[in-house]
mmCIF file of C-alpha atoms in Angstrom:
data_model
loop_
_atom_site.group_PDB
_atom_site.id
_atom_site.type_symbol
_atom_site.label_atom_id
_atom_site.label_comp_id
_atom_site.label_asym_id
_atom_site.label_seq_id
_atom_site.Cartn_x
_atom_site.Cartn_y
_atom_site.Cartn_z
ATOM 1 C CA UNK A 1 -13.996 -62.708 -24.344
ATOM 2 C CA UNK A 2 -12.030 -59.973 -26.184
ATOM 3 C CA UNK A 3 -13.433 -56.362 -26.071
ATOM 4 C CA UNK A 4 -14.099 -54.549 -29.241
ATOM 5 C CA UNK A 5 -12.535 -51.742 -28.409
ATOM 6 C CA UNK A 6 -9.788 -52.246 -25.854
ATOM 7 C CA UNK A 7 -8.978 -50.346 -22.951
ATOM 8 C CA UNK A 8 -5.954 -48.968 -21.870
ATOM 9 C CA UNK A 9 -5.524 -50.074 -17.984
ATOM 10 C CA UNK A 10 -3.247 -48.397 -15.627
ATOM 11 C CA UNK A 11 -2.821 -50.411 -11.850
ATOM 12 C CA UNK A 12 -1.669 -48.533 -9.099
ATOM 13 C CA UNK A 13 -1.048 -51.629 -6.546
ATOM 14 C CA UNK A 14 2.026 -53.432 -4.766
ATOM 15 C CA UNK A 15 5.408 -54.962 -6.550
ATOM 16 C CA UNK A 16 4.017 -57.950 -9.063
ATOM 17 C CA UNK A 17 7.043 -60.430 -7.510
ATOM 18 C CA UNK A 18 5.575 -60.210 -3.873
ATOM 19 C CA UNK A 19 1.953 -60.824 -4.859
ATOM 20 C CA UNK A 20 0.078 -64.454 -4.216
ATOM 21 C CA UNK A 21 -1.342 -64.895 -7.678
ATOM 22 C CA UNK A 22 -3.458 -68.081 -6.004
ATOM 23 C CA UNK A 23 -5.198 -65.371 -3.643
ATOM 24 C CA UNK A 24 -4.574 -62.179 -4.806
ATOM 25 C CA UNK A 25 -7.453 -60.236 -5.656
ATOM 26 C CA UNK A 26 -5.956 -57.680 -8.329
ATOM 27 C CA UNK A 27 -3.736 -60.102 -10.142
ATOM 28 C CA UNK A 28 -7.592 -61.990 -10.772
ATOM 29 C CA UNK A 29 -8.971 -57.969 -11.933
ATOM 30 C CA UNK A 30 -5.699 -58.016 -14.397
ATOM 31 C CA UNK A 31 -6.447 -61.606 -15.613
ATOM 32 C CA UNK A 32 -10.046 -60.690 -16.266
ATOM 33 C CA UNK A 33 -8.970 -57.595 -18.202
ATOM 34 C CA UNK A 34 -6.388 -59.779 -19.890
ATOM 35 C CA UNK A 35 -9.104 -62.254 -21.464
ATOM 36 C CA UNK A 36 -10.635 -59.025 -22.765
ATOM 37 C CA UNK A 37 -7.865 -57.903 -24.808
ATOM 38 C CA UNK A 38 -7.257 -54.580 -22.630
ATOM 39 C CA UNK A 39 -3.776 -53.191 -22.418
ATOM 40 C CA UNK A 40 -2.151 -53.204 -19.140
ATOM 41 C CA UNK A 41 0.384 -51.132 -17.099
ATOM 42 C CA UNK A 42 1.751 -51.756 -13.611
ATOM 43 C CA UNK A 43 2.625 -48.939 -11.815
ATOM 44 C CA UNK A 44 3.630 -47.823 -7.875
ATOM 45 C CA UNK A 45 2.222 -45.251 -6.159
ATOM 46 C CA UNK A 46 5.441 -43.525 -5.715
ATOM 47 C CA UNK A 47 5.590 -43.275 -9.489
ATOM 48 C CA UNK A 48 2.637 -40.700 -9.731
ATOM 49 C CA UNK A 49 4.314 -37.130 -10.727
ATOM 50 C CA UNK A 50 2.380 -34.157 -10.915
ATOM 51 C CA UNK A 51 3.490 -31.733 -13.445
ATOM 52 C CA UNK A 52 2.211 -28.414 -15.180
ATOM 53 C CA UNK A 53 -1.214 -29.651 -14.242
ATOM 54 C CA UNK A 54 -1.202 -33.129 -15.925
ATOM 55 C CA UNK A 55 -0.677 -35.965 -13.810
ATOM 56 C CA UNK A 56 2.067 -38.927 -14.352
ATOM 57 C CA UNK A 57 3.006 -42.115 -14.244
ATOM 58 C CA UNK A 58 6.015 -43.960 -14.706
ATOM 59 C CA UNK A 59 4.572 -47.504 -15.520
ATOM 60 C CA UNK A 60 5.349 -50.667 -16.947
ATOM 61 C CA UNK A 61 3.232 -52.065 -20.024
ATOM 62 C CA UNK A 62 2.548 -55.610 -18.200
ATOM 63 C CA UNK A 63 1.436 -58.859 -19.544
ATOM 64 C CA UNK A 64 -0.056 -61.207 -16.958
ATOM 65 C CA UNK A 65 -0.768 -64.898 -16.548
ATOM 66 C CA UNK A 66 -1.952 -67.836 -14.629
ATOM 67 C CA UNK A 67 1.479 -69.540 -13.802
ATOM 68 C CA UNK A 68 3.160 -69.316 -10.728
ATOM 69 C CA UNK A 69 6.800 -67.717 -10.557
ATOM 70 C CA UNK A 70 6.588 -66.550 -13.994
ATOM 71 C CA UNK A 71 2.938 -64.863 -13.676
ATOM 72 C CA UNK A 72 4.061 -61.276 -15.476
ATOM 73 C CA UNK A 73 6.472 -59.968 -17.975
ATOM 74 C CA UNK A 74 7.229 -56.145 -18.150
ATOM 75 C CA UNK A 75 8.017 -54.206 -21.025
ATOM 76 C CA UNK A 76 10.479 -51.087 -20.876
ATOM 77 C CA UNK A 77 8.834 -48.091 -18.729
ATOM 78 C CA UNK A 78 6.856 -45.374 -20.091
ATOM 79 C CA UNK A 79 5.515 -41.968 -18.502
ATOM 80 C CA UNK A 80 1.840 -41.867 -19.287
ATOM 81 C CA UNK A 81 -0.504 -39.345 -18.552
ATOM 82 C CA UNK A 82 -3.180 -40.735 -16.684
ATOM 83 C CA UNK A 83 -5.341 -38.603 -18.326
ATOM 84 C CA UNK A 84 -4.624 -38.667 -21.616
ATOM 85 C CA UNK A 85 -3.257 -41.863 -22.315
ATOM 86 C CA UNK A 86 -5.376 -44.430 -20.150
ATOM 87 C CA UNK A 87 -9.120 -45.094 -20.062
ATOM 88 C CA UNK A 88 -9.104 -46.805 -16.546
ATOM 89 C CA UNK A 89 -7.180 -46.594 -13.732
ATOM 90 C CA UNK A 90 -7.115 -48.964 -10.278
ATOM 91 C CA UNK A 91 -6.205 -47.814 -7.511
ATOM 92 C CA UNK A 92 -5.554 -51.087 -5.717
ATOM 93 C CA UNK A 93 -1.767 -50.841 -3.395
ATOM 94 C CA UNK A 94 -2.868 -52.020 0.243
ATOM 95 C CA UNK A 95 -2.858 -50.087 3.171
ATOM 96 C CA UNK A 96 -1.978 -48.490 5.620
ATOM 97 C CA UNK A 97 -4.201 -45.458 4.970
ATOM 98 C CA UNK A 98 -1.805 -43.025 5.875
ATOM 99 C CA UNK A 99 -0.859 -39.524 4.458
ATOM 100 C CA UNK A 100 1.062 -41.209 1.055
ATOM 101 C CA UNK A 101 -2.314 -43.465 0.327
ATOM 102 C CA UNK A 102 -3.594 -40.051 0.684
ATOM 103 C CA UNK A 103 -1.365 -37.794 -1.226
ATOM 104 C CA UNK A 104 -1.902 -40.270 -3.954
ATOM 105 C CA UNK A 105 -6.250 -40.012 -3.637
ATOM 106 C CA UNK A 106 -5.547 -36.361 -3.796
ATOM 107 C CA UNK A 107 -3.811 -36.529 -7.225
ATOM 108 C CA UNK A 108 -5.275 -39.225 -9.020
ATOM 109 C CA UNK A 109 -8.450 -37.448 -8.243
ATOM 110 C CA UNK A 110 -7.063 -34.537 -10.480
ATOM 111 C CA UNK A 111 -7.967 -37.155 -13.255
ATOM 112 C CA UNK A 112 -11.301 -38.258 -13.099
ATOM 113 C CA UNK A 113 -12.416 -35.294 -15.243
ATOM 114 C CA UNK A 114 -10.878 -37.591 -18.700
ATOM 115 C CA UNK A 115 -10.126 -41.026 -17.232
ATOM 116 C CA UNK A 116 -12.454 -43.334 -15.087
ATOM 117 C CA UNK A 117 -10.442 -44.251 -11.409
ATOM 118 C CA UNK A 118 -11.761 -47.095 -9.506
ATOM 119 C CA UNK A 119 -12.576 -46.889 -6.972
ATOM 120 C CA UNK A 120 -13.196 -43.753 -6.980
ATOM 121 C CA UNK A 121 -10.182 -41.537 -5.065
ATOM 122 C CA UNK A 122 -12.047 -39.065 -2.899
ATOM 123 C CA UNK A 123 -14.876 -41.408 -2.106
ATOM 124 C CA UNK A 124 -12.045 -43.484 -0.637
ATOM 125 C CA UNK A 125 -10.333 -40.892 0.817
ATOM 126 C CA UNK A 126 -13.683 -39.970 2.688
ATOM 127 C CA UNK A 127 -14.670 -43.839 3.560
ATOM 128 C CA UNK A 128 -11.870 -44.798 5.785
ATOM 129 C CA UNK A 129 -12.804 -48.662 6.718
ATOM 130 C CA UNK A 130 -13.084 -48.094 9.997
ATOM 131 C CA UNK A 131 -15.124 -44.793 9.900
ATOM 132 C CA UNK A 132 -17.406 -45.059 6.962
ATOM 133 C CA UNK A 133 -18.766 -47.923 8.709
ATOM 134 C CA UNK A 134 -19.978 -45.823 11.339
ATOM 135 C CA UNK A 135 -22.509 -44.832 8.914
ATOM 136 C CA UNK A 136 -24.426 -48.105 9.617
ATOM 137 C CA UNK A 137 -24.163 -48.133 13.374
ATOM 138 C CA UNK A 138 -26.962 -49.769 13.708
ATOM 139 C CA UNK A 139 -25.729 -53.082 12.033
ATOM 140 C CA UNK A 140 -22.614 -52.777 14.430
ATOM 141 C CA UNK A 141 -21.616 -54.464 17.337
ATOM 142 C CA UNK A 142 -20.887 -52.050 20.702
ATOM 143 C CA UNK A 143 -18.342 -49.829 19.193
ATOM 144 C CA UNK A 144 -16.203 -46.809 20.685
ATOM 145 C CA UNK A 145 -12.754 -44.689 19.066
ATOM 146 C CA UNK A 146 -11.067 -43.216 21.819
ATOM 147 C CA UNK A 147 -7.038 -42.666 23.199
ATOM 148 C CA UNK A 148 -8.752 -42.717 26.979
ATOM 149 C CA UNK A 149 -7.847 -45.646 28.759
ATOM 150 C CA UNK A 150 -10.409 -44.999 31.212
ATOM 151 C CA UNK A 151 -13.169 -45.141 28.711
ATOM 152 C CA UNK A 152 -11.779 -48.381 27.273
ATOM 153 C CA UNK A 153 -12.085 -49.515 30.801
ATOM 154 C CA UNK A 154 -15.784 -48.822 31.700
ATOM 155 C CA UNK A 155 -16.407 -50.190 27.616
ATOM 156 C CA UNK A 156 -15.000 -53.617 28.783
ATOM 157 C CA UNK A 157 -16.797 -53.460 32.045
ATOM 158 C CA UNK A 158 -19.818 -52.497 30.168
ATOM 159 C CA UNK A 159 -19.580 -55.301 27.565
ATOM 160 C CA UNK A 160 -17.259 -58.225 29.823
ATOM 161 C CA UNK A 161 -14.772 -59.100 26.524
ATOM 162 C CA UNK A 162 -13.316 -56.402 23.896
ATOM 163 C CA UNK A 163 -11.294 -56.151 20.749
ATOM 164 C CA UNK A 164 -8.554 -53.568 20.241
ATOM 165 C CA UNK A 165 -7.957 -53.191 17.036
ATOM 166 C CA UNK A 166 -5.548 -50.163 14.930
ATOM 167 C CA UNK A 167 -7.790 -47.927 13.435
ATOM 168 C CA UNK A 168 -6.135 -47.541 10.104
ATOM 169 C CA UNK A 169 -4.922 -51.234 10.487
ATOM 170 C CA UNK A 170 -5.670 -53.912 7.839
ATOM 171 C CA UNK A 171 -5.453 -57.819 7.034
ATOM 172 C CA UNK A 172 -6.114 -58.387 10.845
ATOM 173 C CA UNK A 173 -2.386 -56.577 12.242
ATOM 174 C CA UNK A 174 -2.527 -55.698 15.828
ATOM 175 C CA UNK A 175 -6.041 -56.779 16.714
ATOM 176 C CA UNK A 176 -6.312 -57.678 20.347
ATOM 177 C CA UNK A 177 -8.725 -59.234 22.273
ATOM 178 C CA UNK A 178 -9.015 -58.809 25.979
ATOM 179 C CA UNK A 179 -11.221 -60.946 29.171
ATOM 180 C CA UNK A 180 -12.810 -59.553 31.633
ATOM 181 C CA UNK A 181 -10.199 -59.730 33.694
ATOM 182 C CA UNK A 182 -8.748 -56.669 31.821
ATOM 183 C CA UNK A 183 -5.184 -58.167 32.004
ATOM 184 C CA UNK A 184 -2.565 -55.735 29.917
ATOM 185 C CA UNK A 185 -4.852 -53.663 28.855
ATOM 186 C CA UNK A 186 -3.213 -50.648 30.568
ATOM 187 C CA UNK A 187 -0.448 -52.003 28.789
ATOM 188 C CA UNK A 188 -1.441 -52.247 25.378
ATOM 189 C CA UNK A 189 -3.518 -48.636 25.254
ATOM 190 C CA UNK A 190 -0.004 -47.562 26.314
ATOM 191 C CA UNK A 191 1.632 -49.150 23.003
ATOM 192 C CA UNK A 192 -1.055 -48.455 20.543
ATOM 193 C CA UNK A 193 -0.879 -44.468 21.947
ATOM 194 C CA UNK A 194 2.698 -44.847 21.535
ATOM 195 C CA UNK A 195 2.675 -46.355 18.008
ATOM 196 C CA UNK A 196 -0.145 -44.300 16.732
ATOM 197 C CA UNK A 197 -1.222 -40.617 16.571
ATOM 198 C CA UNK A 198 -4.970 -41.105 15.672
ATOM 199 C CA UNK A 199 -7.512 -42.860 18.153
ATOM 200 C CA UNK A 200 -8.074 -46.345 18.184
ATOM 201 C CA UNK A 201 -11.438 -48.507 17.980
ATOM 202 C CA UNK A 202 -12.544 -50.617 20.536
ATOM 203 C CA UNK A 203 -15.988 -53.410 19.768
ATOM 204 C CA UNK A 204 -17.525 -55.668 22.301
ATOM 205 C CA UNK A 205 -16.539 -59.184 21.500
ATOM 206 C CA UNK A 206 -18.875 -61.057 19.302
ATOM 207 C CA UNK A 207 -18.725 -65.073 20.210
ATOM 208 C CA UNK A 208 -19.710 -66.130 17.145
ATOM 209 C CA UNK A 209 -16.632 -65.174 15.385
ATOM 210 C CA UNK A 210 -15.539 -68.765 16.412
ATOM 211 C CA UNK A 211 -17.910 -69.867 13.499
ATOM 212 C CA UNK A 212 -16.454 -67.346 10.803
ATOM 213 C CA UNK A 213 -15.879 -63.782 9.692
ATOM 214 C CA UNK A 214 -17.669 -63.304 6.131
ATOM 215 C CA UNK A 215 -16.575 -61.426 3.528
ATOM 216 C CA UNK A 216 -18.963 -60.189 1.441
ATOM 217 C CA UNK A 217 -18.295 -58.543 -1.932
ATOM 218 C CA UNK A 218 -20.383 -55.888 -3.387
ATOM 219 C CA UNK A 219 -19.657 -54.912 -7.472
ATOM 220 C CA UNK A 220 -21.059 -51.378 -8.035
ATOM 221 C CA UNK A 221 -23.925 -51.363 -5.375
ATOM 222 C CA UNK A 222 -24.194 -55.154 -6.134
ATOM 223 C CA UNK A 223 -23.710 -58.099 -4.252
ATOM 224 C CA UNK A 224 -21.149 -60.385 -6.605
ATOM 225 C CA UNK A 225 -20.684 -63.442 -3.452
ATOM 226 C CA UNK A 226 -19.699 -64.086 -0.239
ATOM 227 C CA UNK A 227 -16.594 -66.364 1.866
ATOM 228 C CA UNK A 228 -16.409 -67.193 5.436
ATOM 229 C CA UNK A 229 -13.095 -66.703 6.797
ATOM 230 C CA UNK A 230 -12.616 -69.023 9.527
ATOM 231 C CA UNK A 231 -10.099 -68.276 12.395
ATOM 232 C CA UNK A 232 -7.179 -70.723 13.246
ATOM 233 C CA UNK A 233 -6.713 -72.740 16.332
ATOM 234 C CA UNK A 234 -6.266 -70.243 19.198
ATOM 235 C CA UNK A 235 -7.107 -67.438 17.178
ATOM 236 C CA UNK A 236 -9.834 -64.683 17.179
ATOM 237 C CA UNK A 237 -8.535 -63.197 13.309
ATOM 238 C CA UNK A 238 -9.996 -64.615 10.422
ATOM 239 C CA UNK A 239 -7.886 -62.935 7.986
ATOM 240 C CA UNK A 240 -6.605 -64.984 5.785
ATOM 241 C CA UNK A 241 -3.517 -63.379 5.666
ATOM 242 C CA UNK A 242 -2.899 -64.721 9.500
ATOM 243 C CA UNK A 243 -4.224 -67.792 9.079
ATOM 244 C CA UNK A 244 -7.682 -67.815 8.536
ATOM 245 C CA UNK A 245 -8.763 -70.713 6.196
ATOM 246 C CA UNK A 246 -11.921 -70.119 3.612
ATOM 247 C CA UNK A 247 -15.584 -71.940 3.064
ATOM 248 C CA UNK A 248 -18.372 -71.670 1.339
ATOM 249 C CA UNK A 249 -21.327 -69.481 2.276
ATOM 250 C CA UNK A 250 -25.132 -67.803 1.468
ATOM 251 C CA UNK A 251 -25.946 -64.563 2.805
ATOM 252 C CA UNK A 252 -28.502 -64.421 5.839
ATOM 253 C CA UNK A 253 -31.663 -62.399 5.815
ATOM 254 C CA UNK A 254 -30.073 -59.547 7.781
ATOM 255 C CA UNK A 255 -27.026 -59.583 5.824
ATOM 256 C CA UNK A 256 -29.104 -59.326 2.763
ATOM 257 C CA UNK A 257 -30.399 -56.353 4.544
ATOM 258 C CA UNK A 258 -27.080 -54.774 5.235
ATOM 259 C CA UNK A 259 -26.144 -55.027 1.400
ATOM 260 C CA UNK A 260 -29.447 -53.788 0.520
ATOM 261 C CA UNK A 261 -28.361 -50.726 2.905
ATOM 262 C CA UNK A 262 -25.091 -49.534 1.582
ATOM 263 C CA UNK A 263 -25.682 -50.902 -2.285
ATOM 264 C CA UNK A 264 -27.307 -47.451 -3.036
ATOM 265 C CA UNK A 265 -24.507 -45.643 -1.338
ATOM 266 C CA UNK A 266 -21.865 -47.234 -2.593
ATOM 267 C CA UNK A 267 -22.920 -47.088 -6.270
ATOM 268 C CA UNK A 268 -23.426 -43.236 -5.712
ATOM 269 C CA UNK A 269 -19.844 -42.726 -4.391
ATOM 270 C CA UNK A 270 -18.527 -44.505 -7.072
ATOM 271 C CA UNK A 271 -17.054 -47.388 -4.769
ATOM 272 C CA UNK A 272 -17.223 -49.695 -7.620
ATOM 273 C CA UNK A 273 -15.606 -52.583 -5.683
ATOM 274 C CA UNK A 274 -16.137 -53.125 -2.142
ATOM 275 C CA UNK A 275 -15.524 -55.832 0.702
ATOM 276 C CA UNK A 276 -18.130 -55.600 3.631
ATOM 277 C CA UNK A 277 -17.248 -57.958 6.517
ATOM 278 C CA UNK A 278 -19.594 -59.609 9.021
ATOM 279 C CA UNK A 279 -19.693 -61.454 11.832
ATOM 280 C CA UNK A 280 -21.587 -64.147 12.745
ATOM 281 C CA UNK A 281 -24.464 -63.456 10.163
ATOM 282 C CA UNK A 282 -25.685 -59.898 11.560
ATOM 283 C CA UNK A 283 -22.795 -57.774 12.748
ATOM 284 C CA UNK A 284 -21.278 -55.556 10.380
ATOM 285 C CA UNK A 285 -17.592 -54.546 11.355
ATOM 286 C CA UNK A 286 -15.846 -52.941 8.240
ATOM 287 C CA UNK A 287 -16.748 -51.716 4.815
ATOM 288 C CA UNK A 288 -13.398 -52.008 3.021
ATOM 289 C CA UNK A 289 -12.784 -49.671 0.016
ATOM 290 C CA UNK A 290 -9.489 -49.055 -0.462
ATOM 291 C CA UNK A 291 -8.081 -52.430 -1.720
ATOM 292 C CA UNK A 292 -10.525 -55.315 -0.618
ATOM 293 C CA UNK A 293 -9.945 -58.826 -1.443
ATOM 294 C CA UNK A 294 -11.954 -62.275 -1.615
ATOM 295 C CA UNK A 295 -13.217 -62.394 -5.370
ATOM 296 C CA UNK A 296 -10.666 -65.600 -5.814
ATOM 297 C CA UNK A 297 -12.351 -67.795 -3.145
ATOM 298 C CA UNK A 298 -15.544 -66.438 -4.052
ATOM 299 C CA UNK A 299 -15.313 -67.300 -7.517
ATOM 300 C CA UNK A 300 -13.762 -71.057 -6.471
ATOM 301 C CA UNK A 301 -16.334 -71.678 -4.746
ATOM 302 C CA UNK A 302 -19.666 -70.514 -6.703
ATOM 303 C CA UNK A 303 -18.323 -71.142 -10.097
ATOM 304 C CA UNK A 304 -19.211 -67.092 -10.275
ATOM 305 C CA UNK A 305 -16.636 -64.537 -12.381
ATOM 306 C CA UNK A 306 -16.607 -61.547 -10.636
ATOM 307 C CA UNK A 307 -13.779 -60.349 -12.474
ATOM 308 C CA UNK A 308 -15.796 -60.196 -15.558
ATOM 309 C CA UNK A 309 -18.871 -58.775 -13.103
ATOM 310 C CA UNK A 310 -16.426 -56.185 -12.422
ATOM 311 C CA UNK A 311 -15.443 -55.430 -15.961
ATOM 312 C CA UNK A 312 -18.819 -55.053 -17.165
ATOM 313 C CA UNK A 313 -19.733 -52.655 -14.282
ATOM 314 C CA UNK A 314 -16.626 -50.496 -15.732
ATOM 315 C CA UNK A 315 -17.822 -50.920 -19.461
ATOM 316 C CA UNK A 316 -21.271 -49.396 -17.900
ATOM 317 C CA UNK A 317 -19.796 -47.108 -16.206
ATOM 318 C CA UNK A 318 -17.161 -45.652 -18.990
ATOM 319 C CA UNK A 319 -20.832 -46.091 -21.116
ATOM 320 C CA UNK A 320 -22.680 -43.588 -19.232
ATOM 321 C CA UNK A 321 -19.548 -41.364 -19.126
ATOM 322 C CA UNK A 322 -19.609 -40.748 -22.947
ATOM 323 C CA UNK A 323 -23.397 -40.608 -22.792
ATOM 324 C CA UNK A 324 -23.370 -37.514 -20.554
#
């Protein structure tokens, strides 16, 4: 499919040599675009340059394809301005969600006024994976954020086995679980208050994540698919990244329920693309906004495009943009 009137596409994400073109969920956004006949540029976010109130990138035009070791070619760089030159831009690096991710919210928000930016950089900044979530408590396991060791202890007496996870952590890094015998846990509250400033968040363990973690996707309020993420041998992380292998899946009821909770919200905040996960059909655990993955496994396995899903919710979007 080739647009009729092409758009010029600016990515904010990670180097294009480290990516995993077989898994990774922006390269599959750029291929989409690609097919479309949109113009593509590749930038970092240490590019972005603020300057006599326009703001700047230093980006690479970028041509993209399916082929493994050779899967982009970059032209010489140019300094666009994101608001003048570029119809869309993604805001798609990975975490962690720390005061550069947020630096660069704060001035790629200074172009939504002329170009569209997906997601949408305060809504981001203001849905933190771990936090937005707590919007929906009532579709969450047990949950507590604390730094007080002796609250983490009455929590696991409370609720018999934990998790420990970072709370500005992603792809499953430093998530513990602990038994009830509470063994290291002094231990490793010690180490996370050493390694991190902020609180972290501790959830009553949920059995059931033995059977799969699911990711669902949700395109503009909508719900595009779903994958299970299965944990390894030994292992209570489904991630992918760490392991975790993929199958094919159908929403429950309540999960159906969950989606029909946030959709609304979402679409409102201009969270365009998000990954929900859940565990064991009814426990909601993170709304991921800021780069979620999935949409390749997904798409392998329901013979579904949510690239072009995506696509179309940015033609709509960009649409009702001129329109107002």
């Amino acid at each position: 499919m080739t647009a009729l009137n092409p758009l010029t596409v600016a990515v904010q994400m990670d180097p294009m040599d480290g990516i995993n073109i077989a898994g990774d969920s922006t390269f599959h956004i750029m291929l989409a675009a690609a097919a479309r006949g949109h113009i593509l540029y590749h930038f970092l976010a240490p590019d972005l340059t603020y300057r006599d109130g326009r703001v700047l990138a230093k980006a690479h035009p970028v041509r993209v394809q399916k082929v493994a070791g050779d899967h982009y070619v970059f032209g010489e760089p140019e300094m666009l301005d994101l608001g003048r030159d570029v119809d869309v831009v993604w805001m798609r690096q990975d975490p962690p969600f720390d005061l550069s991710y947020i630096t660069a919210t704060h001035l790629l928000e200074r172009v939504q006024a002329e170009t569209l930016v997906v997601n949408d950089p305060a809504s981001v900044r203001n849905a933190p994976e771990k936090l937005f979530v707590l919007d929906y408590a009532r579709f969450m396991p047990p949950t507590m954020i604390t730094r007080d060791l002796a609250e983490v202890k009455s929590f696991l007496t409370e609720h018999g086995e934990i998790v420990v996870k970072p709370l500005y952590g992603n792809a499953g890094n430093a998530v513990f679980h602990i038994g009830p015998s509470g063994a290291n846990l002094s231990a490793l509250v010690e180490l996370f208050k050493a390694s991190w400033v902020e609180p972290f968040m501790v959830q009553a363990f949920i059995p059931g994540v033995a059977q799969g973690d699911k990711r669902i996707v949700l395109v503009d309020g909508e719900v595009a698919g779903a994958v299970n993420r299965i944990p390894g041998a030994g292992e209570i992380r489904s991630n992918l990244a760490v392991g975790g292998s993929a199958a094919k899946t159908e929403l429950t009821q309540t999960e159906q329920l969950i989606c029909a909770a946030l959709g609304p919200e979402l679409k409102a905040r201009g969270l365009l693309f998000v990954g929900i996960d859940v565990i064991g059909g009814q426990w909601l655990t993170e709304i991921n906004v800021t780069s979620p993955t999935g949409i390749v496994s997904i798409d392998a396995f329901n013979g579904s495009d949510t690239g072009a899903m995506i696509w179309d919710a940015i033609d709509a979007r960009l649409a009702a943009r001129a329109a107002a």
